[in-house]
mmCIF file of C-alpha atoms in Angstrom:
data_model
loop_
_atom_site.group_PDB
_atom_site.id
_atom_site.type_symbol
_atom_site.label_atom_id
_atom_site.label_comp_id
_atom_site.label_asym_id
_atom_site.label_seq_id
_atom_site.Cartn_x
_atom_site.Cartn_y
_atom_site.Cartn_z
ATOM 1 C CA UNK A 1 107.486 -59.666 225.207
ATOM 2 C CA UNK A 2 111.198 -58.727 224.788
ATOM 3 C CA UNK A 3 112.819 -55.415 224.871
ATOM 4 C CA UNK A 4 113.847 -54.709 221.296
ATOM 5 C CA UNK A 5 117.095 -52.909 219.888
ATOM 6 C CA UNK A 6 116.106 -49.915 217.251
ATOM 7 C CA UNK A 7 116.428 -46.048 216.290
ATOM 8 C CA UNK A 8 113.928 -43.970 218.368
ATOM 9 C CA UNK A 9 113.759 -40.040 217.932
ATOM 10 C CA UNK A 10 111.593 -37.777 220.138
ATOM 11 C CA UNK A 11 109.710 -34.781 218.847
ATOM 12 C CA UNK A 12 107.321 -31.889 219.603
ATOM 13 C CA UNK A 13 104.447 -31.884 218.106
ATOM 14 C CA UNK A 14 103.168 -28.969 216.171
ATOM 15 C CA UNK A 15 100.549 -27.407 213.549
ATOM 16 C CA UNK A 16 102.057 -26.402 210.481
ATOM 17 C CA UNK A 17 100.868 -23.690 207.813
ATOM 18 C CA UNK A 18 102.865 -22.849 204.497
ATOM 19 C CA UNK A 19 103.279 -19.211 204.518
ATOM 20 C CA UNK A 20 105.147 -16.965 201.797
ATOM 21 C CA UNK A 21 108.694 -15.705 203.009
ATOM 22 C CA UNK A 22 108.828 -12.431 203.767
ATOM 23 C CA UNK A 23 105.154 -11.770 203.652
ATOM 24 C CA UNK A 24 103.422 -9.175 204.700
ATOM 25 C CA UNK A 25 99.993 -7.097 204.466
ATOM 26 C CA UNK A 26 99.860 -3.630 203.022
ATOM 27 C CA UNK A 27 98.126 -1.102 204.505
ATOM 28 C CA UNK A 28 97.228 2.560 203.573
ATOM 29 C CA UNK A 29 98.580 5.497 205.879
ATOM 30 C CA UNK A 30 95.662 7.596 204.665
ATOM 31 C CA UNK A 31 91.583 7.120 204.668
ATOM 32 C CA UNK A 32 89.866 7.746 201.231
ATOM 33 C CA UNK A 33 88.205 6.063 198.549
ATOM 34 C CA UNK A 34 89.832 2.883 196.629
ATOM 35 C CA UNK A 35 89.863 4.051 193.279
ATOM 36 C CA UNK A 36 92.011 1.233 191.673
ATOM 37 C CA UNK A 37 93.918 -1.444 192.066
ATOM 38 C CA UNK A 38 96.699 -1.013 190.140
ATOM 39 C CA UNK A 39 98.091 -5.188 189.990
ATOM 40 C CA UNK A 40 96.229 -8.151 189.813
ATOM 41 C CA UNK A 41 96.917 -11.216 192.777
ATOM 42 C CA UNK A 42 99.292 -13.245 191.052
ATOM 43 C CA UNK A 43 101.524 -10.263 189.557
ATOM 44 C CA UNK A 44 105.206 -9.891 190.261
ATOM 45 C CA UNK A 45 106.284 -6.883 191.638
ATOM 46 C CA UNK A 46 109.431 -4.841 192.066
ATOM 47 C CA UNK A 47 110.243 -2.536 195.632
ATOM 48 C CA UNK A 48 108.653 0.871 194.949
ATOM 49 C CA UNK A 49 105.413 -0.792 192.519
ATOM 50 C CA UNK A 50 102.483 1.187 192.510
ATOM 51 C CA UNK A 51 99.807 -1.441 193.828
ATOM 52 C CA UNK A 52 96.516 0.430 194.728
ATOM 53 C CA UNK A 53 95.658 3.900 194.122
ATOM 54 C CA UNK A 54 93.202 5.383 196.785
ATOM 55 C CA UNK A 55 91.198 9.069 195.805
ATOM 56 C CA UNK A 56 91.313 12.438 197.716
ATOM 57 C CA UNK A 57 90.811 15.317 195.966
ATOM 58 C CA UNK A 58 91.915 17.853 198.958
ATOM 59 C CA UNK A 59 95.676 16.374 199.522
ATOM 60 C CA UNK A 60 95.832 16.950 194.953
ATOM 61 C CA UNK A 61 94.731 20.481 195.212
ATOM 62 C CA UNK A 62 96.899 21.263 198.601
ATOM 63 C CA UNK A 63 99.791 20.144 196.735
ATOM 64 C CA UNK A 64 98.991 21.801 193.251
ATOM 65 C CA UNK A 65 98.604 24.829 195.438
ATOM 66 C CA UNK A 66 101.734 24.469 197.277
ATOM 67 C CA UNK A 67 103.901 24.069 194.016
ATOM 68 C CA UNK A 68 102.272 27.254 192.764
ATOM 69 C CA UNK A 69 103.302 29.205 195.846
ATOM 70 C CA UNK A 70 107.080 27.605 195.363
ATOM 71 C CA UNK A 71 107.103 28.876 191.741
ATOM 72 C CA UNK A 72 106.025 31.860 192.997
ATOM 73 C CA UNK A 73 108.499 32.064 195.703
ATOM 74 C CA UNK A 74 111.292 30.299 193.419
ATOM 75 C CA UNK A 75 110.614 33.202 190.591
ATOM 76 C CA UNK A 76 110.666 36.287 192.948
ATOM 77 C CA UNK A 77 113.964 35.058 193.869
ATOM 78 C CA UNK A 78 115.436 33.937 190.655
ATOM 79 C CA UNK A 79 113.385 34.894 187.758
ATOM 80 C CA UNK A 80 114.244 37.562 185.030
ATOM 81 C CA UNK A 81 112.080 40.285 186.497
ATOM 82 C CA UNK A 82 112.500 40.131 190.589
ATOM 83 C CA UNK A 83 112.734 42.314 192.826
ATOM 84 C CA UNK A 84 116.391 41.727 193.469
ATOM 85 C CA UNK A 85 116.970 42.375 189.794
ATOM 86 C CA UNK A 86 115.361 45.699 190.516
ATOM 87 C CA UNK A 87 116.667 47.061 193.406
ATOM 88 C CA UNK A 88 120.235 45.627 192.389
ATOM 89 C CA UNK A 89 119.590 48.514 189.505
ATOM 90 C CA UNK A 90 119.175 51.447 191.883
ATOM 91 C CA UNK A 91 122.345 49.983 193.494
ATOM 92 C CA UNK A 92 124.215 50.470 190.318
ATOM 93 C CA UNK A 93 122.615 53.791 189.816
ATOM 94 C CA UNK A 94 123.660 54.959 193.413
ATOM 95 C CA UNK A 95 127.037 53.450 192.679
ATOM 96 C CA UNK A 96 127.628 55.321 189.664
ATOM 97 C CA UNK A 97 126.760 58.616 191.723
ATOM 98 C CA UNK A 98 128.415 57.985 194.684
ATOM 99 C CA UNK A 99 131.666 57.734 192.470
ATOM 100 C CA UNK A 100 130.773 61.179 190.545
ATOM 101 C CA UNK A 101 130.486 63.106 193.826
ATOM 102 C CA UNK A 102 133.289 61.277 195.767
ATOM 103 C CA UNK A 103 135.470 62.561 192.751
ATOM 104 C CA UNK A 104 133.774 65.548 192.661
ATOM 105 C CA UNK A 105 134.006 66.180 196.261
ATOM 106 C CA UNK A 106 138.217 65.066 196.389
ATOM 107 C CA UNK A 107 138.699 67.976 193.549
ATOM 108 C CA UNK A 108 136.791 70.372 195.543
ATOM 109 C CA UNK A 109 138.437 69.069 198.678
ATOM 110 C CA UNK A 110 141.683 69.674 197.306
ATOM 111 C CA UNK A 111 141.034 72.720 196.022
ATOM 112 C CA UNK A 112 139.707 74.248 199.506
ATOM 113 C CA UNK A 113 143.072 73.475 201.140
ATOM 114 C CA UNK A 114 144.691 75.433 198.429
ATOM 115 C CA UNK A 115 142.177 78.383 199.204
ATOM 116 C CA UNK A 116 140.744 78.285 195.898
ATOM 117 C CA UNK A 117 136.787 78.401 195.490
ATOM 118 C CA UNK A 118 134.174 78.830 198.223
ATOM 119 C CA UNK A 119 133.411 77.428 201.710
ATOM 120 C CA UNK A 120 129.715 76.762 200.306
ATOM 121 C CA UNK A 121 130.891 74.958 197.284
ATOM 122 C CA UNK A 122 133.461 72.551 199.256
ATOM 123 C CA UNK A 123 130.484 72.153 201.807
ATOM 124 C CA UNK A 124 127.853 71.409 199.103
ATOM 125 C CA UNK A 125 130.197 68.740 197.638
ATOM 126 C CA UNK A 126 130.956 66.814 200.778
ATOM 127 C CA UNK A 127 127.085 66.997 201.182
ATOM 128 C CA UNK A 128 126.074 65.080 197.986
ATOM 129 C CA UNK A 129 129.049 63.045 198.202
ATOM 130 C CA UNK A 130 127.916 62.277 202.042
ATOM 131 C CA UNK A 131 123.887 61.593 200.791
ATOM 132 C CA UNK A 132 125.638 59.569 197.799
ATOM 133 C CA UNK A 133 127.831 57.368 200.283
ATOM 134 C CA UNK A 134 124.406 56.854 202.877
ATOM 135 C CA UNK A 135 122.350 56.308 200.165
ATOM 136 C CA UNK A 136 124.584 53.092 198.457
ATOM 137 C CA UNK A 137 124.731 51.854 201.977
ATOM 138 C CA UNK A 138 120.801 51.722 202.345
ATOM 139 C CA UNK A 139 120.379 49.976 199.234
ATOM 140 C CA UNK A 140 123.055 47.707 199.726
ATOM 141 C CA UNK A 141 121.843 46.530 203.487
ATOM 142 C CA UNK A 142 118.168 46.719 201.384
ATOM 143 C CA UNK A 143 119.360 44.055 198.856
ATOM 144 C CA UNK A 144 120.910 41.370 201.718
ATOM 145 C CA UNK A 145 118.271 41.518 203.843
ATOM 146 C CA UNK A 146 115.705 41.078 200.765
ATOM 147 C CA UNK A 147 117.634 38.654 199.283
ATOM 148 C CA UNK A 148 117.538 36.709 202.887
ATOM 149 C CA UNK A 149 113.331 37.222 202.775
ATOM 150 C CA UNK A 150 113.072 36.340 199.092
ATOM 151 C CA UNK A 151 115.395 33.015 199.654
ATOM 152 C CA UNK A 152 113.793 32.091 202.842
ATOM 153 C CA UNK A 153 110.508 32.333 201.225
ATOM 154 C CA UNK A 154 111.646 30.286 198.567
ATOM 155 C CA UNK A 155 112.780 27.261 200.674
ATOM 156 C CA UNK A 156 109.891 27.644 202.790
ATOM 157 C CA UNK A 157 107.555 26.807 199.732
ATOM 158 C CA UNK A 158 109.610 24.356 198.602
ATOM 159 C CA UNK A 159 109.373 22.561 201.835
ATOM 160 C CA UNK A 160 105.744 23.218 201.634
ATOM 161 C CA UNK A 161 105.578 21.960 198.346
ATOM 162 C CA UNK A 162 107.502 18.376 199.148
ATOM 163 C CA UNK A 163 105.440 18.132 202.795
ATOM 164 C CA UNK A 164 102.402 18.119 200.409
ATOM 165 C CA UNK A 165 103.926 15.793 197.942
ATOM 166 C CA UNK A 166 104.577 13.192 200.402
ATOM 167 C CA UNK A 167 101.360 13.296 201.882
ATOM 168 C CA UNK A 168 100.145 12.923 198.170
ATOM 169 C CA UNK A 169 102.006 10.266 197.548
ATOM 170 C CA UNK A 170 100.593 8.409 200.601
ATOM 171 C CA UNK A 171 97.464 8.293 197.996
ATOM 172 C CA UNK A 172 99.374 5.761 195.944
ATOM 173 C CA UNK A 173 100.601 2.488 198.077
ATOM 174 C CA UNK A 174 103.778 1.350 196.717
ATOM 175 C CA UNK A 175 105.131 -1.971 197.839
ATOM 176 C CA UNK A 176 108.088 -2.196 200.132
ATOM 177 C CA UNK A 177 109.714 -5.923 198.648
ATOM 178 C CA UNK A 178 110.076 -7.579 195.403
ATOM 179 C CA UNK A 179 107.518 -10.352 195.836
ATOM 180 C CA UNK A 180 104.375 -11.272 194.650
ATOM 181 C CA UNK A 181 100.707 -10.759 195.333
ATOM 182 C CA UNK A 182 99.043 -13.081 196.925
ATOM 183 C CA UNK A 183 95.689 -11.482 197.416
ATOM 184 C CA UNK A 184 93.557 -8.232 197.397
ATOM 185 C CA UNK A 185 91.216 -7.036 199.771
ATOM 186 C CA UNK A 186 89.061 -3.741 198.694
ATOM 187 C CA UNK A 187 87.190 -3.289 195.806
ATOM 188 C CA UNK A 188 87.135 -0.129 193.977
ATOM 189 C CA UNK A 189 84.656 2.109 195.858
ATOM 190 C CA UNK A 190 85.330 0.777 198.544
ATOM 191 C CA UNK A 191 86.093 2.519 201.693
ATOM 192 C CA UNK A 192 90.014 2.429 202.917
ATOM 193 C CA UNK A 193 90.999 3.184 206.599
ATOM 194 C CA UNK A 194 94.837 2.666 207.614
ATOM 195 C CA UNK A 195 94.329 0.317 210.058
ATOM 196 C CA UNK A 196 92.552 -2.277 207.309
ATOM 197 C CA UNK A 197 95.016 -4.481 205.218
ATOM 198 C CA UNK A 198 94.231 -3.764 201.491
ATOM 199 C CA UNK A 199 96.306 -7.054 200.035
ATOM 200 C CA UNK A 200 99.183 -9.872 201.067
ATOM 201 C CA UNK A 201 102.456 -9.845 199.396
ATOM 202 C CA UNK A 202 105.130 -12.127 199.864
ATOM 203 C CA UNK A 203 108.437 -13.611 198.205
ATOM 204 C CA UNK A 204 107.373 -15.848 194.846
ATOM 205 C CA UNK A 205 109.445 -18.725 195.292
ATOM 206 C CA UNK A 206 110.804 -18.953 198.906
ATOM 207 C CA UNK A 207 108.065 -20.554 201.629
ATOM 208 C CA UNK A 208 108.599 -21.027 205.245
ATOM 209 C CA UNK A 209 106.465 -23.201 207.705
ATOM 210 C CA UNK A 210 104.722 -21.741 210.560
ATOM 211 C CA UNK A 211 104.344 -23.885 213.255
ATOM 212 C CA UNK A 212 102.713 -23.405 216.444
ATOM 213 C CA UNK A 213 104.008 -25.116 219.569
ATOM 214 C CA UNK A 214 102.676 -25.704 222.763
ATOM 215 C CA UNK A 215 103.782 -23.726 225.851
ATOM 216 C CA UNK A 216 104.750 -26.687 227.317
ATOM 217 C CA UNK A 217 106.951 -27.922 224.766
ATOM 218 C CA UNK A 218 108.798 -24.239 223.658
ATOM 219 C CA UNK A 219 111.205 -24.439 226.008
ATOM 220 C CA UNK A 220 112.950 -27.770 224.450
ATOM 221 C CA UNK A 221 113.299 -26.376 221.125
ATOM 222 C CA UNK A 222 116.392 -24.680 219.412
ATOM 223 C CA UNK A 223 117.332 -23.056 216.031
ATOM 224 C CA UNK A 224 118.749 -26.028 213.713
ATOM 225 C CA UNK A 225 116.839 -29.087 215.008
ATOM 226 C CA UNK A 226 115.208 -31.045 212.774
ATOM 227 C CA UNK A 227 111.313 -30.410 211.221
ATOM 228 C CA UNK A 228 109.582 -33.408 209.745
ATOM 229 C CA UNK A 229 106.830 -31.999 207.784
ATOM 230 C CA UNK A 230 103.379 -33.678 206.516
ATOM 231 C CA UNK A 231 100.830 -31.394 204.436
ATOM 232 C CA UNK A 232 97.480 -32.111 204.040
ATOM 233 C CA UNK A 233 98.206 -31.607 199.840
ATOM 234 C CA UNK A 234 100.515 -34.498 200.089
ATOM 235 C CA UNK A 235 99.290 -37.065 202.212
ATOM 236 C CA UNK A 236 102.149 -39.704 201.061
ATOM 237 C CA UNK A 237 105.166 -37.481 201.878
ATOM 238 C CA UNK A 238 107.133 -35.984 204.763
ATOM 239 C CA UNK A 239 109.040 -32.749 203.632
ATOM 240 C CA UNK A 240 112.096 -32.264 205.874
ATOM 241 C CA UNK A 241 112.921 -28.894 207.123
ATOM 242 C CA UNK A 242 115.007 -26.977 209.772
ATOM 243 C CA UNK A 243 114.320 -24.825 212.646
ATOM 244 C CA UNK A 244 115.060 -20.597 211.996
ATOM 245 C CA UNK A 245 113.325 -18.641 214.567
ATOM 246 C CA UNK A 246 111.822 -19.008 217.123
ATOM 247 C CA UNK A 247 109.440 -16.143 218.245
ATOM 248 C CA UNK A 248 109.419 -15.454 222.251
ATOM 249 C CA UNK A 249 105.956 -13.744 222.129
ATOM 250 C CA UNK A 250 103.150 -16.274 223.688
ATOM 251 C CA UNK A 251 99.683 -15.846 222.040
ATOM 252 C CA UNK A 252 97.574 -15.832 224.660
ATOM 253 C CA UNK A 253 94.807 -16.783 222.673
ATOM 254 C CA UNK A 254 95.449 -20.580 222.032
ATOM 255 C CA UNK A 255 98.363 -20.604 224.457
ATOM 256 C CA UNK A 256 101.024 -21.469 221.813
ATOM 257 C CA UNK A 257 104.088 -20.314 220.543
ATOM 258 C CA UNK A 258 105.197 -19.235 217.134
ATOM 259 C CA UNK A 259 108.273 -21.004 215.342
ATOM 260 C CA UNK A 260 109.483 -20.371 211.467
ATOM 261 C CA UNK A 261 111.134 -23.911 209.931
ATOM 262 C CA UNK A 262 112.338 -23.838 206.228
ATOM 263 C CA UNK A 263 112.485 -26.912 203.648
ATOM 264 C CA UNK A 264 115.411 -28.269 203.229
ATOM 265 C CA UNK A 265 113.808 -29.738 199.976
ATOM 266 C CA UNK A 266 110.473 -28.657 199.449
ATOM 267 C CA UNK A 267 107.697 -29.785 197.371
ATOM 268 C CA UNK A 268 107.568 -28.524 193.735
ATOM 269 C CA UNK A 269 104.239 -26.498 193.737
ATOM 270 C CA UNK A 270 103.377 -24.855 197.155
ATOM 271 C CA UNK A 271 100.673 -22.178 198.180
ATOM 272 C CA UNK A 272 99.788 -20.085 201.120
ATOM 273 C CA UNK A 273 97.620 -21.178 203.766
ATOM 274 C CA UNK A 274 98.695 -24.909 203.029
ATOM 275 C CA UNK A 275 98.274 -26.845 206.085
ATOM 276 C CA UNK A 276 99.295 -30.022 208.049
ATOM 277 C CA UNK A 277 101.538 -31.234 210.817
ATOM 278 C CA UNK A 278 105.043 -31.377 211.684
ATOM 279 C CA UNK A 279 107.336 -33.329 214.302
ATOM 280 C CA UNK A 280 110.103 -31.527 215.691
ATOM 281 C CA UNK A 281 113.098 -33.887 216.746
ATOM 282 C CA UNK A 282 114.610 -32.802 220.115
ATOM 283 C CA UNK A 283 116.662 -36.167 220.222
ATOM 284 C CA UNK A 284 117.611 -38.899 218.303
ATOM 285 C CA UNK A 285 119.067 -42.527 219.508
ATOM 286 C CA UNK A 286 120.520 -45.143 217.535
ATOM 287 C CA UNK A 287 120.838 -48.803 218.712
ATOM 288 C CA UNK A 288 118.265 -47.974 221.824
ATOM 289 C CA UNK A 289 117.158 -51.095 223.999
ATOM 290 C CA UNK A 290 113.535 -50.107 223.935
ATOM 291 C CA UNK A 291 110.043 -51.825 224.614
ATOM 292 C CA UNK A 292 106.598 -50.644 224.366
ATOM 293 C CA UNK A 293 104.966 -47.820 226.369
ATOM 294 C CA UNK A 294 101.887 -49.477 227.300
ATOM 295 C CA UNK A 295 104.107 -51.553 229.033
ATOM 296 C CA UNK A 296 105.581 -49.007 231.293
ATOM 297 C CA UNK A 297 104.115 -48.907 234.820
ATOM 298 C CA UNK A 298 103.885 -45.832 237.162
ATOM 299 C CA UNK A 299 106.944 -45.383 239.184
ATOM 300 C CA UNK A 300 108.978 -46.231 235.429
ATOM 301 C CA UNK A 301 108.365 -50.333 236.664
ATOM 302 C CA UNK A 302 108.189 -53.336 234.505
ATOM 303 C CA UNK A 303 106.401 -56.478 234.815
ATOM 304 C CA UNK A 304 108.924 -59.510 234.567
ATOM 305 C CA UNK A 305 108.502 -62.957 235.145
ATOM 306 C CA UNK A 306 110.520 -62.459 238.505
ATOM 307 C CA UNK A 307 108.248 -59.894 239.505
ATOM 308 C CA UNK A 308 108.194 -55.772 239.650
ATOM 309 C CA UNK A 309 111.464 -54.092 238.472
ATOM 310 C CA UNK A 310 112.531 -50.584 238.581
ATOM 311 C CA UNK A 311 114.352 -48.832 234.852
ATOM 312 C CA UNK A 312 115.385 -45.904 234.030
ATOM 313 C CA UNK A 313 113.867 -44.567 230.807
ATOM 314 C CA UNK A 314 115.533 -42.264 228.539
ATOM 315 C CA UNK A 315 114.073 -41.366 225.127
ATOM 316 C CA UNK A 316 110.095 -41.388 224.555
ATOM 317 C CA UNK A 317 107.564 -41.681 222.163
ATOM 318 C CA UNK A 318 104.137 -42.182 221.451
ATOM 319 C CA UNK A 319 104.460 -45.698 221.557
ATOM 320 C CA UNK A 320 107.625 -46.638 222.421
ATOM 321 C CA UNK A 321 109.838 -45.842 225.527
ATOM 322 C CA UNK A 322 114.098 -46.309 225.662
ATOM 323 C CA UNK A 323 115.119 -47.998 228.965
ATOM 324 C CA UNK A 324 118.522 -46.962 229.673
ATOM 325 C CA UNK A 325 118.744 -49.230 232.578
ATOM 326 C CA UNK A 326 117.141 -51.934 234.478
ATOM 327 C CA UNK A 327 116.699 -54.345 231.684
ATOM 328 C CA UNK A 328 118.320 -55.974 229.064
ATOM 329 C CA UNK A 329 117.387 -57.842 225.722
ATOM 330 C CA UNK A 330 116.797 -60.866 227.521
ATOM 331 C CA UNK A 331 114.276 -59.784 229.528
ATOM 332 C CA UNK A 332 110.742 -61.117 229.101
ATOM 333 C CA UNK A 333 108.323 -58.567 229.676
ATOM 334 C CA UNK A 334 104.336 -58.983 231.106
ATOM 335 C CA UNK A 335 101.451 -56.599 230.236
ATOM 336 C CA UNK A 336 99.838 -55.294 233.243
ATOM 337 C CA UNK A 337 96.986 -57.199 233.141
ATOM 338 C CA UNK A 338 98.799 -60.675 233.698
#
């Protein structure tokens, strides 16, 4: 047998599942009861889509509670009939008689240092006008630091009341993409814990393959090589795709390592969980001098008809071998057993 002259391309091999871009699977922040699903799998949905509604009455009533206490709060500090409103009317009232004695008292004042009137009449006006002066200042320094209490009181519950909306909220998962559902998990009734997923959502029309390598083989691979798909759903076809990502996080369950290819053009109906193989090229050769493996001894030797001969390989495959060296077309080749 003669070496022959042809294309040979070595891969990695590697298991291949069709996954959903972007997918992911939702989970609740909160325990409770399912009381809905809110979309059916199939449905499109938008970033910020109600998808499951889960019941608690405690977290309802906390937060109907907690806006009560910020209305509360929000009218004591700006309603029609507050306390502010109030006091800021003895303020005018003490205002109005502060000015009637400090005029009063000036006259009087002036009068005294022209000798005219009594020492007790001058002294009894500086007195109210004094008590007038004290008393505007106490209900002045009253109405700041109220109106501090009454606003702090105010944000307070309104931070109160949104602390208890959130956690409300938490009640109703929302989805974080615009994708599609792909499948539901709970029932309504059903018990929901946070660390349970309650459904898988995903982008509607973008797929990439998920393909797990062997340890061994990781290390050869590189974003933008090559994928040569074949699904199990199309046994007559190889898909072509390209190398994304590589993850560097070793399972250490089934010893392999987690890559992301993407079709280049991919297959007009696809679905999750599709599965199959894939070839990953690490090098291609054209116009290789190559013969077959089986034919390969230990120590890369060859059988010729002039005896044992050393090569030097290059490019392998499953069944085929490049020699670089050592041989050429011409060559007539033994199996082993001769």
């Amino acid at each position: 047998m003669r070496p022959t002259i042809n294309t040979i391309t070595e891969s990695v091999y590697a298991s291949a599942t069709v996954q959903p871009d972007s997918m992911y699977k939702v989970h609740a922040a909160v325990s409770g009861i399912l009381e809905k699903n809110l979309v059916r799998e199939g449905d499109l949905v938008q970033t910020g889509t109600p998808l499951l509604k889960i019941t608690d009455r405690s977290p309802e009533l906390s937060r109907e509670n907690a806006r009560l206490q910020m209305e509360l709060a929000a009218s004591n500090y700006q309603g029609s009939t507050t306390p502010l409103r109030d006091l800021a009317s003895r303020i005018e009232t003490a205002r109005l008689a502060y000015i009637d004695d400090s005029v009063n008292f000036r006259r009087q004042e002036k009068l005294w240092s022209q000798q005219i009137g009594s020492r007790a009449t001058f002294e009894n006006r500086k007195l109210a006008y004094e008590r007038s002066r004290n008393q505007l200042d106490q209900l002045q320094t009253e109405y700041a630091r109220l109106e501090r209490e009454l606003r702090t009181k105010m944000e307070q519950a309104r931070n109160s009341y949104r602390s208890y909306q959130a956690n409300a909220d938490e009640f109703t998962v929302r989805s974080f993409i615009d994708g599609k559902v792909y499948a539901l998990f709970k029932e309504p009734g059903e018990l929901v814990v946070p660390n349970e997923p309650l459904a898988t959502l995903g982008k509607p029309d973008s797929f990439v393959v998920e393909l797990l390598v062997d340890e061994v083989d990781i290390v050869r691979l590189r974003t933008g090589q090559e994928v040569l798909v074949s699904l199990d759903a199309y046994p007559d076809e190889v898909f072509r795709a390209g190398l994304t990502r590589i993850y560097p996080q070793k399972d250490s369950r089934n010893q392999t390592f987690l890559a992301e290819a993407r079709f280049k053009a991919p297959p007009n109906q696809l679905y999750p969980g599709l599965s199959g193989e894939a070839n990953i090229v690490i090098d291609r050769r054209e116009n290789a001098l190559t013969i077959p493996r089986n034919l390969l001894l230990a120590g890369d030797s060859v059988l010729t008809e002039d005896g044992m001969k050393k090569v030097v390989t290059g490019l392998q495959t499953l069944d085929r071998v490049e020699i670089r060296s050592g041989l050429d077309a011409g060559t007539n080749i033994l199996k082993p057993e001769q």
